[in-house]
Short mmCIF file of C-alpha atoms in Angstrom, two decimals:
data_model
loop_
_atom_site.label_atom_id
_atom_site.label_comp_id
_atom_site.label_asym_id
_atom_site.label_seq_id
_atom_site.Cartn_x
_atom_site.Cartn_y
_atom_site.Cartn_z
CA UNK K 1 59.78 -9.87 61.53
CA UNK K 2 61.66 -13.04 60.62
CA UNK K 3 62.67 -11.94 57.15
CA UNK K 4 60.44 -14.35 55.23
CA UNK K 5 57.61 -12.58 53.44
CA UNK K 6 54.72 -14.23 51.64
CA UNK K 7 52.21 -12.65 49.30
CA UNK K 8 49.33 -12.57 49.05
CA UNK K 9 48.19 -13.17 52.63
CA UNK K 10 44.77 -14.30 51.49
CA UNK K 11 43.64 -15.73 48.15
CA UNK K 12 40.29 -16.95 46.91
CA UNK K 13 40.30 -18.70 43.57
CA UNK K 14 37.99 -20.76 41.43
CA UNK K 15 38.86 -24.27 40.35
CA UNK K 16 39.63 -23.11 36.81
CA UNK K 17 41.84 -20.19 37.81
CA UNK K 18 45.61 -19.93 37.66
CA UNK K 19 47.36 -18.08 40.44
CA UNK K 20 50.79 -17.90 42.02
CA UNK K 21 52.01 -17.62 45.59
CA UNK K 22 55.22 -15.73 46.25
CA UNK K 23 57.81 -16.12 48.99
CA UNK K 24 60.81 -13.90 49.53
CA UNK K 25 63.59 -14.09 52.10
CA UNK K 26 66.41 -11.68 52.82
CA UNK K 27 68.22 -13.81 55.37
CA UNK K 28 70.90 -15.07 53.00
CA UNK K 29 69.54 -18.59 53.22
CA UNK K 30 70.16 -21.23 50.59
CA UNK K 31 67.24 -23.56 51.25
CA UNK K 32 63.56 -22.82 50.83
CA UNK K 33 60.48 -24.92 51.44
CA UNK K 34 56.77 -25.06 50.83
CA UNK K 35 54.56 -26.55 53.53
CA UNK K 36 50.79 -27.04 53.50
CA UNK K 37 48.95 -26.58 56.78
CA UNK K 38 45.41 -27.85 57.01
CA UNK K 39 43.24 -29.21 59.76
CA UNK K 40 43.71 -32.76 58.52
CA UNK K 41 47.51 -32.82 58.00
CA UNK K 42 49.21 -29.92 59.73
CA UNK K 43 52.60 -28.76 58.36
CA UNK K 44 52.84 -31.21 55.48
CA UNK K 45 56.07 -30.84 53.49
CA UNK K 46 55.50 -30.20 49.78
CA UNK K 47 58.74 -29.11 48.14
CA UNK K 48 62.37 -28.51 49.06
CA UNK K 49 64.83 -26.32 47.19
CA UNK K 50 68.50 -26.30 48.10
CA UNK K 51 70.74 -23.83 46.25
CA UNK K 52 67.91 -23.28 43.73
CA UNK K 53 67.68 -26.98 42.93
CA UNK K 54 64.56 -28.93 43.77
CA UNK K 55 65.65 -31.77 46.00
CA UNK K 56 62.34 -33.13 47.16
CA UNK K 57 58.82 -33.37 45.83
CA UNK K 58 56.74 -35.01 48.51
CA UNK K 59 54.24 -36.68 46.15
CA UNK K 60 52.53 -33.41 45.42
CA UNK K 61 49.92 -33.33 42.60
CA UNK K 62 51.01 -31.66 39.39
CA UNK K 63 48.43 -28.91 39.84
CA UNK K 64 51.02 -27.43 42.21
CA UNK K 65 54.14 -26.27 40.38
CA UNK K 66 57.06 -24.71 42.28
CA UNK K 67 59.62 -22.34 40.88
CA UNK K 68 62.82 -21.07 42.44
CA UNK K 69 64.51 -18.48 40.20
CA UNK K 70 67.13 -17.62 42.81
CA UNK K 71 67.94 -18.36 46.43
CA UNK K 72 65.83 -15.46 47.68
CA UNK K 73 62.58 -16.19 45.87
CA UNK K 74 60.22 -19.12 45.74
CA UNK K 75 56.93 -19.38 43.91
CA UNK K 76 54.10 -21.85 43.96
CA UNK K 77 52.04 -21.84 40.77
CA UNK K 78 48.50 -23.10 41.14
CA UNK K 79 46.12 -24.32 38.45
CA UNK K 80 42.90 -26.31 38.37
CA UNK K 81 42.87 -26.74 42.12
CA UNK K 82 40.27 -28.64 44.11
CA UNK K 83 38.31 -27.45 47.16
CA UNK K 84 40.34 -29.83 49.33
CA UNK K 85 43.43 -27.81 48.42
CA UNK K 86 42.11 -25.00 50.60
CA UNK K 87 44.68 -24.54 53.37
CA UNK K 88 47.37 -22.27 54.75
CA UNK K 89 50.48 -22.47 52.57
CA UNK K 90 53.63 -21.71 54.50
CA UNK K 91 56.99 -20.90 53.04
CA UNK K 92 60.14 -21.43 55.09
CA UNK K 93 63.85 -20.92 54.61
CA UNK K 94 67.00 -22.11 56.33
CA UNK K 95 70.72 -21.62 55.90
CA UNK K 96 70.85 -24.94 54.12
CA UNK K 97 69.24 -28.36 54.45
CA UNK K 98 71.70 -29.74 56.98
CA UNK K 99 70.24 -30.98 60.23
CA UNK K 100 70.35 -28.26 62.83
CA UNK K 101 69.62 -25.47 60.41
CA UNK K 102 66.73 -23.52 61.91
CA UNK K 103 63.75 -23.02 59.62
CA UNK K 104 62.18 -19.56 59.54
CA UNK K 105 58.58 -19.40 58.41
CA UNK K 106 56.62 -16.77 56.56
CA UNK K 107 53.16 -15.78 57.76
CA UNK K 108 51.54 -17.93 55.11
CA UNK K 109 48.95 -17.52 52.38
CA UNK K 110 45.43 -18.54 53.33
CA UNK K 111 44.07 -20.15 50.18
CA UNK K 112 40.40 -20.84 49.61
CA UNK K 113 39.35 -22.77 46.50
CA UNK K 114 35.72 -22.30 45.56
CA UNK Q 1 60.93 -41.64 54.71
CA UNK Q 2 60.65 -40.14 58.15
CA UNK Q 3 57.36 -40.29 60.03
CA UNK Q 4 56.78 -38.30 63.20
CA UNK Q 5 53.94 -39.11 65.58
CA UNK Q 6 52.90 -36.58 68.22
CA UNK Q 7 50.68 -36.97 71.29
CA UNK Q 8 48.41 -35.73 72.65
CA UNK Q 9 46.61 -33.71 69.99
CA UNK Q 10 45.08 -31.46 72.65
CA UNK Q 11 46.19 -30.69 76.20
CA UNK Q 12 44.48 -28.53 78.80
CA UNK Q 13 46.22 -27.53 82.02
CA UNK Q 14 45.77 -25.08 84.83
CA UNK Q 15 48.14 -22.17 85.12
CA UNK Q 16 51.20 -23.24 87.09
CA UNK Q 17 50.93 -26.90 86.15
CA UNK Q 18 53.40 -28.73 83.96
CA UNK Q 19 52.71 -29.85 80.40
CA UNK Q 20 54.37 -32.71 78.55
CA UNK Q 21 54.16 -33.41 74.83
CA UNK Q 22 55.64 -36.57 73.36
CA UNK Q 23 56.85 -37.46 69.88
CA UNK Q 24 58.21 -40.57 68.24
CA UNK Q 25 60.11 -40.81 64.98
CA UNK Q 26 60.79 -43.65 62.60
CA UNK Q 27 64.08 -42.84 60.85
CA UNK Q 28 67.01 -43.91 63.02
CA UNK Q 29 69.24 -41.61 60.94
CA UNK Q 30 67.41 -38.50 62.18
CA UNK Q 31 69.66 -36.47 64.42
CA UNK Q 32 68.00 -33.08 64.89
CA UNK Q 33 64.76 -32.51 66.78
CA UNK Q 34 63.34 -29.00 67.05
CA UNK Q 35 60.12 -27.82 68.63
CA UNK Q 36 58.06 -25.02 67.12
CA UNK Q 37 55.32 -22.93 68.72
CA UNK Q 38 52.53 -21.47 66.64
CA UNK Q 39 50.26 -18.92 68.26
CA UNK Q 40 46.83 -18.33 66.79
CA UNK Q 41 47.11 -16.58 63.43
CA UNK Q 42 50.89 -16.46 63.56
CA UNK Q 43 53.75 -18.33 61.96
CA UNK Q 44 55.52 -21.27 63.63
CA UNK Q 45 58.62 -20.23 65.54
CA UNK Q 46 61.45 -22.30 66.97
CA UNK Q 47 61.43 -22.47 70.76
CA UNK Q 48 64.00 -25.16 71.51
CA UNK Q 49 65.91 -27.91 69.74
CA UNK Q 50 68.08 -30.88 70.57
CA UNK Q 51 70.66 -32.86 68.67
CA UNK Q 52 71.24 -36.58 68.89
CA UNK Q 53 74.45 -36.29 70.85
CA UNK Q 54 72.57 -34.74 73.77
CA UNK Q 55 69.99 -36.39 76.03
CA UNK Q 56 68.44 -33.31 77.57
CA UNK Q 57 68.39 -29.57 77.05
CA UNK Q 58 66.78 -26.87 79.15
CA UNK Q 59 65.94 -23.23 78.56
CA UNK Q 60 64.20 -21.57 81.51
CA UNK Q 61 60.75 -23.18 81.80
CA UNK Q 62 61.16 -25.34 78.72
CA UNK Q 63 63.09 -28.59 78.47
CA UNK Q 64 63.42 -31.29 75.85
CA UNK Q 65 64.54 -34.87 76.37
CA UNK Q 66 65.66 -37.38 73.76
CA UNK Q 67 65.82 -41.15 73.90
CA UNK Q 68 67.57 -42.31 70.74
CA UNK Q 69 67.21 -45.98 71.54
CA UNK Q 70 63.46 -45.73 71.82
CA UNK Q 71 63.28 -43.04 69.11
CA UNK Q 72 61.21 -40.63 71.10
CA UNK Q 73 61.60 -37.12 72.42
CA UNK Q 74 59.49 -34.94 74.66
CA UNK Q 75 58.82 -31.29 75.42
CA UNK Q 76 58.34 -30.30 79.04
CA UNK Q 77 56.90 -26.94 80.05
CA UNK Q 78 56.91 -26.12 83.75
CA UNK Q 79 54.95 -23.42 85.59
CA UNK Q 80 52.70 -22.90 82.58
CA UNK Q 81 51.27 -19.47 81.88
CA UNK Q 82 48.30 -18.40 79.72
CA UNK Q 83 50.73 -17.07 77.10
CA UNK Q 84 52.00 -20.63 76.63
CA UNK Q 85 48.66 -21.42 74.98
CA UNK Q 86 49.45 -22.30 71.36
CA UNK Q 87 49.96 -25.20 68.98
CA UNK Q 88 53.27 -26.97 69.48
CA UNK Q 89 54.92 -28.99 66.73
CA UNK Q 90 57.77 -31.42 67.05
CA UNK Q 91 59.95 -32.19 64.05
CA UNK Q 92 62.83 -34.40 62.99
CA UNK Q 93 65.46 -34.24 60.29
CA UNK Q 94 68.74 -35.86 59.38
CA UNK Q 95 72.00 -34.43 58.18
CA UNK Q 96 71.55 -35.11 54.50
CA UNK Q 97 71.63 -32.60 51.69
CA UNK Q 98 68.24 -31.86 50.24
CA UNK Q 99 66.16 -33.03 53.19
CA UNK Q 100 63.80 -31.00 55.31
CA UNK Q 101 62.06 -30.99 58.66
CA UNK Q 102 59.25 -33.49 58.99
CA UNK Q 103 56.66 -32.31 61.48
CA UNK Q 104 54.27 -34.04 63.82
CA UNK Q 105 50.59 -33.18 63.69
CA UNK Q 106 50.77 -30.70 66.51
CA UNK Q 107 49.46 -30.38 70.05
CA UNK Q 108 47.02 -27.63 70.99
CA UNK Q 109 47.94 -26.52 74.51
CA UNK Q 110 45.42 -24.50 76.48
CA UNK Q 111 46.49 -22.96 79.78
CA UNK Q 112 43.64 -21.64 81.87
CA UNK Q 113 44.10 -19.15 84.68
#
């Protein structure tokens, strides 16, 4: 167990639904990340939070909305998604965003948009 | 921004053979290059990393080499075993607040016995 926990593990939602993905880490890390893993673009960076501040939004559509209430928790709010958004969403954390800071991944949420 | 290219996308070897995966990066300011292994249905996990002040690093059957001038780095696995079968990702990042690892597209390694 790496200490990064994601819930739910699987999620099926309609295009008009609103849902949220949750990530929690108890490693004392200050940086958290959302990555999207799909067959077409594996491990695509979405968002970066460093000390609860969003430092990077990698041109992600507004139907994905991140939230980082504290250094231990990260959410990804989803609304009006498209079928092409179906993918594995991986959360990761690291001590900080400095180079050389190992990223620890959660097991991911397998999202299917119908 | 950084762009990481990884080749090949798939690699099949016989048990005991060596496997080599190559990556190139675009941002000359990148100075940290980790490799992650993702087994089927599991999360990516760090297996080895290298920093820009080092040209080569080895850990048992795994080694990584870095050529900063050419902006490429490689993963070498010797004496491959079936349990080495997985998807391997290279990544690059630079020492700047607020940045993150940028990954290559992955290489699916299959080791047959």
